[in-house]
Amino acid sequence: MHCADIVSLLDSATDADKALVKKAYEFAEKAHAGQLRKSGDPYFTHVYETAKILAELKMDAAAVAAGLLHDTVEDGLMSEETIRKEFGDEILFLIRGVTKLGKVKYRGGERYIENLRKFVVAAAEDIRVLVIKIADRLHNMRTLGALREDKRERIALETLEIYAPLADRLSIRLVAREMEDLAFKYLHPAEYEAAVKIVKAKTKETMPRLEKFAQSVKKALAENGLTSFKMDYRQKGVYSLYKKLAAHEGDIEKIYDILAIRIRVDTVAECYQALGIIHGIWRPMPGRIKDYIASPKANGYRSLHTTVFTGDGSVVEIQIRTNEMHYDSEYGRASHAVYKKQGSKGVSSHSEAKWFARFLPEIINYSAEVSPRAETATPKWIRDLAATQQEAATDLEKREIVRDMKADFFHERIFVLTPKGDVIDLPKGATPIDFAYAIHSSVGEHVSGARVNGRMIGIDTELHNSDIVEIITKPSSKPSVKWLDIAKTTMARRHINNWLEKNRKK
Ligand code: MN
């Protein structure tokens, strides 16, 4: 473990960037001195590895520094004031965001899963917070073996249901794949072993033929004028193979992409040129040519895929993309999109716009009414993304983007947590009465008070985003007409009305 290992991974770092990371490194090392993880490793290894993942993902120096510091406040080692004094508001803001995300817990079941995904997106006011949390979770998954079995299962499930899909939607495929495979191993060990066996056997069986074929492809490309390209193999993730097998009734012969050949070129034109050369020599399998360059996947993935008959009785999948597309799909595009240096030519903001427009509605399936106030309450990082994209968009696209933004729910909804970390989705202005009825009508009927973030409050107090709410019930407490004014949700009001009606008759 050396600070230099992290610093060397930073992208075009200034002296100030390097100094910041070094300072955070030394600060965290001191703060966690003597602390051990469940595995027996020094605690510092965890924050070190988290920061290293962030540097590998080419996050900026502030995010990397926050990665080093992310557990110093939560574990009570340092006060927020100290962090602010030493590192400033930006770093403190990032650390707070990560801590907030750490409060939610998913223990299975469909009831809270969408709430939780939405909460994570809404709570991460800055996209870097989300990526830091993802890096933190990846390292925790790598070292999950040291935890108690029930804890292992909960964390693995949460990773598979929440964090791996988020990593995938941010198109950090490299991380999503590792998370999926690690979680799969803990949640379904037998199925995992079986899938690993299949991958190993298939690799052993096909590799020699594949290598021979790859040589012919290389030669063909070079002979037809493509001189600068790179070629490697892509092995399918164990979990994604498992899912695909399940979709094909376990028929391994129907799965052609356990091992694929990957060709990287410099330009989009060369992608199509390579595809043309290959199809001119080896017959493509009908229905298996996919142009994800013309029509990218929902998470922004771009590439050409084809499956060809090699002539020796086997079929091989070939993926063709530019170096830039390759980088985007493995390390994510969102993470560096917002912070891209001025004037650098990267992904066009036009394609960003499309990517973004797809990102929101997929996570947030709200058909809320268009609200003129929505814009101001949308997390800044989402507004930033939208702003950079709007520049290059056509008028129609602009209108679409704005519509998507406004249809979003951020201004109208709040997300509050139960003491166990379940996320409850409520309208803005909701009170403990709404919260209690959202848990269960029997809780609602006997609310007498509430504790919010550890403090007692009245049942008519407005709740706020990411409050932790604990309801206090009393058998003698019951609904009254006054509650109808306090409750904001239709569900709570309906329950209260029903109760009043029933008890009036009595
Ligand atoms: Mn951590």
XYZ file of C-alpha atoms and ligand atoms in Angstrom:
507
model
C 0.000 0.000 0.000
C 1.484 3.237 -1.164
C -0.075 6.594 -1.768
C 1.927 6.736 -4.994
C -0.023 3.719 -6.311
C -3.214 5.746 -6.146
C -1.695 9.000 -7.365
C -0.199 7.307 -10.430
C -3.718 6.242 -11.482
C -5.096 9.784 -11.441
C -5.952 11.254 -14.805
C -4.084 14.457 -15.666
C -3.649 15.374 -12.029
C -2.358 18.802 -11.013
C 0.087 19.271 -8.132
C -2.848 20.419 -6.001
C -4.723 17.196 -6.832
C -1.740 15.080 -5.829
C -1.273 17.038 -2.613
C -4.957 16.616 -1.724
C -4.868 12.843 -2.178
C -1.636 12.602 -0.209
C -3.084 14.618 2.642
C -6.259 12.496 2.716
C -4.139 9.342 2.649
C -2.077 10.371 5.659
C -5.121 11.690 7.504
C -7.090 8.451 7.016
C -4.101 6.313 7.931
C -3.833 8.147 11.230
C -7.584 8.197 11.880
C -7.941 4.443 11.405
C -4.689 3.531 13.172
C -5.099 0.429 15.319
C -8.581 -0.297 13.895
C -9.136 -3.749 12.447
C -11.719 -5.150 10.053
C -13.599 -8.393 10.710
C -11.055 -10.114 8.468
C -8.240 -9.018 10.790
C -6.827 -6.642 8.192
C -6.061 -3.074 9.226
C -9.162 -0.938 8.618
C -7.129 1.411 6.463
C -6.877 -1.288 3.751
C -10.599 -0.820 3.115
C -10.472 2.915 2.478
C -7.233 2.513 0.541
C -8.785 -0.049 -1.802
C -11.946 2.039 -2.170
C -9.875 5.037 -3.232
C -7.864 2.879 -5.611
C -11.015 1.658 -7.342
C -12.122 5.291 -7.708
C -8.787 6.243 -9.214
C -9.054 3.281 -11.613
C -12.468 4.573 -12.647
C -10.746 7.913 -13.387
C -12.750 9.881 -10.847
C -11.437 13.301 -9.880
C -9.045 13.955 -6.985
C -11.825 15.153 -4.648
C -13.725 11.892 -5.108
C -10.572 9.834 -4.556
C -9.773 11.821 -1.399
C -13.360 11.377 -0.189
C -12.934 7.650 -0.833
C -9.970 7.642 1.555
C -11.921 9.613 4.156
C -15.387 8.097 3.719
C -15.430 6.125 6.977
C -13.691 8.610 9.279
C -16.854 10.488 10.257
C -19.294 7.587 10.308
C -17.096 5.618 12.666
C -16.869 8.613 14.950
C -13.143 9.003 14.531
C -13.315 12.561 13.285
C -15.848 15.329 13.636
C -17.443 16.879 10.578
C -15.902 20.150 11.701
C -12.393 18.713 11.520
C -13.036 17.416 7.995
C -14.385 20.792 6.926
C -11.410 22.601 8.414
C -8.836 20.241 6.886
C -10.463 19.460 3.540
C -13.229 21.984 2.877
C -16.934 21.826 2.086
C -16.764 19.782 -1.114
C -15.073 16.787 0.504
C -17.345 16.967 3.550
C -20.376 17.066 1.256
C -19.200 13.910 -0.545
C -18.532 12.057 2.714
C -21.937 13.029 4.103
C -23.625 11.767 0.964
C -21.907 8.389 1.204
C -22.815 8.123 4.903
C -26.441 8.873 4.086
C -26.530 6.098 1.504
C -25.066 3.740 4.085
C -28.215 4.113 6.158
C -30.477 2.196 3.809
C -30.784 -1.550 4.106
C -32.387 -4.014 1.772
C -33.393 -7.387 3.118
C -35.251 -8.855 0.178
C -38.842 -8.688 -0.947
C -40.360 -6.588 -3.680
C -42.041 -4.077 -1.398
C -39.187 -1.683 -0.933
C -36.912 -2.424 -3.834
C -38.015 0.358 -6.188
C -38.125 2.817 -3.276
C -34.601 1.889 -2.445
C -33.268 2.347 -5.960
C -34.996 5.708 -6.152
C -33.727 6.712 -2.753
C -30.167 5.932 -3.742
C -30.436 8.094 -6.837
C -32.232 10.932 -5.043
C -29.918 10.893 -2.040
C -26.799 10.952 -4.158
C -27.028 14.647 -4.887
C -23.755 14.397 -6.770
C -23.008 11.528 -9.110
C -19.613 11.134 -7.426
C -21.402 10.140 -4.209
C -23.000 7.255 -6.069
C -19.707 6.131 -7.570
C -17.893 6.355 -4.195
C -20.633 4.220 -2.654
C -20.289 1.740 -5.511
C -16.506 1.528 -4.997
C -16.992 1.116 -1.222
C -19.485 -1.682 -1.842
C -17.236 -3.416 -4.376
C -14.419 -3.663 -1.851
C -16.824 -4.856 0.860
C -18.000 -7.551 -1.547
C -14.414 -8.602 -2.241
C -13.906 -9.136 1.493
C -17.378 -10.426 2.351
C -16.124 -13.837 3.435
C -15.054 -12.481 6.818
C -18.595 -11.533 7.868
C -21.265 -13.517 9.680
C -23.419 -15.615 7.361
C -26.672 -13.678 7.791
C -24.873 -10.376 7.242
C -23.127 -11.783 4.189
C -26.428 -12.785 2.673
C -28.099 -9.428 3.292
C -25.214 -7.487 1.779
C -24.899 -9.827 -1.196
C -28.637 -9.541 -1.895
C -28.569 -5.766 -1.613
C -25.584 -5.653 -3.971
C -27.288 -7.832 -6.562
C -30.592 -5.944 -6.397
C -29.428 -2.368 -5.923
C -25.765 -1.619 -6.512
C -24.914 -3.912 -9.424
C -27.891 -2.612 -11.457
C -26.889 0.962 -10.635
C -23.299 0.294 -11.708
C -24.693 -1.235 -14.883
C -26.891 1.795 -15.604
C -23.926 4.070 -15.058
C -22.294 1.720 -17.561
C -19.456 0.748 -15.238
C -19.667 -2.795 -16.586
C -16.374 -3.916 -15.086
C -17.662 -3.220 -11.577
C -21.206 -4.467 -12.231
C -19.834 -7.812 -13.486
C -17.580 -8.322 -10.478
C -20.369 -7.385 -8.060
C -22.799 -9.774 -9.733
C -20.390 -12.695 -9.658
C -19.389 -12.137 -6.026
C -23.005 -11.758 -4.874
C -24.095 -14.791 -6.890
C -21.397 -16.884 -5.214
C -22.699 -16.051 -1.721
C -26.399 -16.220 -2.505
C -26.474 -19.387 -4.631
C -23.241 -21.302 -4.009
C -24.347 -24.510 -5.752
C -25.550 -22.745 -8.901
C -22.407 -20.626 -8.854
C -20.144 -23.686 -8.747
C -22.094 -25.298 -11.577
C -21.824 -22.180 -13.741
C -18.094 -21.836 -13.040
C -17.608 -25.440 -14.108
C -19.405 -24.805 -17.381
C -17.323 -21.709 -18.097
C -14.084 -23.583 -17.368
C -15.008 -26.642 -19.451
C -16.196 -24.510 -22.367
C -13.070 -22.364 -22.253
C -10.813 -25.401 -22.255
C -12.727 -26.955 -25.110
C -12.957 -23.910 -27.367
C -9.819 -21.890 -26.604
C -7.404 -23.691 -28.976
C -9.832 -23.406 -31.909
C -10.669 -19.839 -30.968
C -7.022 -18.807 -30.930
C -6.463 -20.338 -34.323
C -9.501 -18.545 -35.686
C -8.386 -15.244 -34.113
C -5.107 -15.536 -36.016
C -6.999 -15.869 -39.306
C -9.115 -12.837 -38.446
C -6.018 -10.781 -37.644
C -4.475 -11.750 -40.942
C -7.653 -10.964 -42.870
C -7.983 -7.515 -41.299
C -4.338 -6.657 -41.969
C -4.496 -7.878 -45.578
C -7.533 -5.684 -46.151
C -5.897 -2.521 -44.955
C -6.790 -2.365 -41.268
C -3.429 -1.936 -39.634
C -3.994 -0.484 -36.215
C -6.294 -2.600 -34.105
C -6.141 -4.573 -30.888
C -7.642 -7.942 -30.263
C -8.451 -9.828 -27.084
C -10.992 -12.250 -25.635
C -13.999 -11.464 -23.531
C -15.204 -14.146 -21.139
C -18.803 -13.967 -20.053
C -19.483 -13.234 -16.373
C -20.584 -16.257 -14.357
C -23.828 -14.649 -13.217
C -24.753 -13.394 -16.655
C -24.125 -16.889 -18.063
C -26.364 -18.327 -15.344
C -29.168 -15.938 -16.244
C -28.806 -16.661 -19.944
C -28.777 -20.407 -19.326
C -31.986 -20.093 -17.320
C -33.565 -18.205 -20.229
C -32.582 -21.044 -22.613
C -33.793 -23.888 -20.405
C -30.238 -24.766 -19.504
C -29.244 -25.581 -23.084
C -25.561 -24.658 -23.226
C -25.418 -25.285 -26.993
C -27.638 -22.217 -27.533
C -25.145 -19.893 -25.893
C -22.517 -18.685 -28.312
C -20.891 -15.900 -26.385
C -19.264 -17.567 -23.378
C -16.039 -16.594 -25.078
C -16.019 -13.815 -27.612
C -13.331 -12.185 -29.696
C -13.083 -8.471 -29.134
C -11.587 -6.122 -31.705
C -10.777 -2.527 -30.885
C -10.156 0.063 -33.583
C -9.710 3.833 -33.674
C -12.776 5.097 -35.507
C -16.438 4.245 -36.038
C -15.788 3.883 -39.782
C -13.172 1.242 -39.005
C -15.722 -0.662 -36.912
C -17.929 -1.116 -39.971
C -14.899 -1.758 -42.165
C -13.789 -4.594 -39.874
C -17.303 -6.037 -39.843
C -17.386 -5.917 -43.649
C -14.056 -7.695 -43.987
C -15.123 -10.428 -41.576
C -18.516 -11.004 -43.198
C -16.799 -11.162 -46.580
C -14.887 -14.244 -45.454
C -17.012 -15.961 -42.769
C -20.741 -16.338 -43.069
C -22.640 -14.534 -40.286
C -25.334 -16.339 -38.387
C -28.711 -14.828 -39.308
C -30.344 -12.730 -36.607
C -27.149 -12.378 -34.610
C -25.786 -9.157 -36.094
C -26.346 -6.326 -33.616
C -25.512 -2.717 -34.322
C -25.327 -1.103 -30.909
C -23.438 1.803 -32.454
C -26.453 2.960 -34.446
C -28.784 1.925 -31.605
C -26.947 1.925 -28.272
C -28.280 -0.112 -25.363
C -30.250 1.634 -22.628
C -27.143 2.119 -20.493
C -25.252 3.697 -23.382
C -23.358 0.568 -24.458
C -22.026 0.836 -28.001
C -20.432 -1.921 -30.098
C -21.002 -4.110 -33.149
C -21.737 -7.753 -32.421
C -21.801 -10.593 -34.900
C -21.634 -14.362 -34.701
C -19.922 -16.159 -37.575
C -19.440 -19.747 -38.729
C -15.726 -20.379 -38.525
C -15.734 -23.190 -41.061
C -14.543 -25.911 -38.699
C -18.030 -26.595 -37.383
C -18.089 -24.003 -34.642
C -19.513 -20.510 -34.247
C -17.810 -17.524 -32.609
C -19.114 -14.177 -31.430
C -17.070 -11.139 -32.455
C -17.464 -7.701 -30.854
C -16.086 -4.646 -32.614
C -15.792 -1.187 -31.077
C -13.594 1.873 -30.863
C -11.144 2.306 -27.995
C -13.337 5.063 -26.640
C -16.453 2.885 -26.656
C -14.459 0.209 -24.909
C -13.386 2.588 -22.196
C -16.924 3.878 -21.733
C -18.421 0.442 -21.349
C -15.854 -0.852 -18.887
C -15.250 2.190 -16.712
C -18.446 4.142 -17.117
C -19.234 7.298 -18.873
C -21.335 9.156 -16.360
C -18.549 9.336 -13.833
C -16.345 11.460 -16.002
C -18.927 13.105 -18.226
C -19.770 15.948 -15.887
C -16.232 16.668 -14.905
C -14.694 16.429 -18.304
C -12.123 19.122 -18.770
C -13.155 22.050 -20.897
C -12.261 21.714 -24.528
C -11.434 18.016 -24.434
C -13.127 16.048 -27.132
C -14.893 13.065 -25.684
C -18.228 11.499 -26.239
C -20.472 13.911 -28.059
C -23.006 15.575 -25.849
C -25.625 14.484 -28.315
C -25.251 10.848 -27.366
C -25.010 11.869 -23.716
C -28.446 13.376 -24.067
C -29.899 10.137 -25.274
C -28.142 8.190 -22.579
C -29.400 10.508 -19.917
C -32.959 10.565 -21.166
C -32.986 6.796 -20.830
C -31.318 6.765 -17.471
C -33.950 8.660 -15.548
C -37.188 6.998 -16.600
C -35.674 3.570 -16.115
C -34.882 4.102 -12.493
C -37.744 6.411 -11.809
C -40.976 5.062 -13.129
C -43.073 7.961 -12.015
C -45.674 9.483 -14.243
C -45.999 12.411 -11.893
C -47.643 15.532 -13.179
C -45.459 18.122 -14.807
C -44.419 20.533 -12.132
C -42.795 23.896 -12.817
C -40.900 23.574 -9.566
C -39.397 20.185 -10.367
C -36.304 21.686 -11.945
C -35.103 23.376 -8.795
C -35.440 20.238 -6.696
C -33.760 17.861 -9.110
C -30.360 16.825 -7.766
C -27.669 19.055 -9.119
C -25.704 16.292 -10.797
C -28.695 15.329 -12.868
C -29.266 18.958 -13.816
C -25.581 19.250 -14.731
C -25.791 16.189 -16.930
C -28.879 17.529 -18.611
C -27.306 20.941 -19.120
C -24.214 19.633 -20.890
C -26.436 17.559 -23.115
C -28.841 20.273 -24.013
C -26.159 22.274 -25.786
C -25.881 19.933 -28.731
C -29.400 18.586 -28.789
C -31.934 19.491 -31.442
C -34.996 21.450 -30.382
C -37.131 18.345 -30.301
C -34.631 16.491 -28.157
C -34.348 19.495 -25.882
C -38.059 19.445 -25.334
C -37.948 15.735 -24.639
C -35.175 16.132 -22.118
C -36.968 18.928 -20.327
C -40.171 16.935 -20.288
C -38.388 13.964 -18.758
C -36.817 16.205 -16.167
C -40.095 17.768 -15.214
C -41.942 14.499 -15.078
C -39.491 13.524 -12.436
C -40.605 13.224 -8.891
C -37.808 14.731 -6.894
C -39.701 17.790 -5.870
C -42.902 16.000 -5.020
C -41.604 13.008 -3.121
C -39.527 12.445 -0.024
C -37.816 9.267 1.077
C -37.668 8.487 4.759
C -36.245 5.485 6.545
C -37.538 3.126 9.193
C -35.091 2.500 12.059
C -34.197 -0.754 10.273
C -33.291 1.102 7.088
C -36.328 0.328 4.927
C -37.177 3.179 2.580
C -40.686 4.634 2.653
C -41.721 6.814 -0.263
C -44.068 9.678 0.728
C -45.326 12.919 -0.822
C -43.700 16.143 0.244
C -45.282 17.557 3.392
C -46.077 14.105 4.788
C -46.204 13.677 8.568
C -45.609 10.805 11.012
C -49.282 9.829 10.579
C -48.718 9.169 6.867
C -45.570 7.270 7.671
C -47.357 5.129 10.282
C -50.169 4.221 7.869
C -47.608 3.411 5.166
C -46.114 0.837 7.544
C -49.453 -0.718 8.511
C -52.964 0.502 9.304
C -52.735 -0.998 12.787
C -49.676 1.174 13.429
C -51.478 4.187 11.995
C -54.508 3.768 14.222
C -52.488 3.986 17.408
C -49.842 6.621 16.685
C -49.147 8.729 19.687
C -45.828 10.277 18.774
C -42.692 9.894 16.725
C -38.973 10.073 17.056
C -37.140 11.581 14.085
C -33.385 11.153 13.915
C -33.531 10.317 17.622
C -35.589 13.366 18.663
C -39.211 13.368 19.807
C -41.533 15.346 17.526
C -45.275 15.963 17.289
C -47.399 13.833 14.928
C -48.144 16.930 12.847
C -44.488 17.709 12.098
C -43.451 17.682 8.439
C -40.941 14.941 7.551
C -37.877 15.544 5.375
C -35.799 13.556 2.929
C -33.720 10.780 4.546
C -35.159 11.312 8.052
C -35.047 8.179 10.172
C -38.529 7.845 11.634
C -39.609 5.715 14.568
C -43.321 5.584 15.440
C -44.491 5.414 19.016
C -47.873 3.772 19.508
C -50.239 3.626 22.462
C -53.282 1.340 22.664
C -55.355 4.278 23.927
C -54.410 6.544 21.031
C -56.929 6.645 18.169
C -57.779 8.620 15.018
C -59.636 11.907 15.272
C -61.099 14.404 12.793
C -58.031 16.544 13.345
C -55.876 13.774 11.876
C -57.553 14.337 8.516
C -55.848 17.719 8.354
C -52.488 16.327 9.384
C -52.423 13.383 6.959
C -51.253 14.118 3.398
C -51.556 10.746 1.703
C -54.845 9.470 0.339
C -54.136 6.135 1.904
C -53.874 7.519 5.438
C -56.930 9.729 4.965
C -58.977 6.842 3.639
C -58.049 4.718 6.634
C -58.852 7.535 9.049
C -62.205 8.214 7.357
C -63.114 4.528 7.458
C -62.225 4.326 11.094
C -64.240 7.443 11.988
C -67.215 6.169 10.002
C -67.134 2.782 11.692
C -66.836 4.248 15.162
C -69.537 6.837 14.612
C -72.023 4.045 13.887
C -71.059 2.357 17.088
Mn -16.676 1.862 3.781
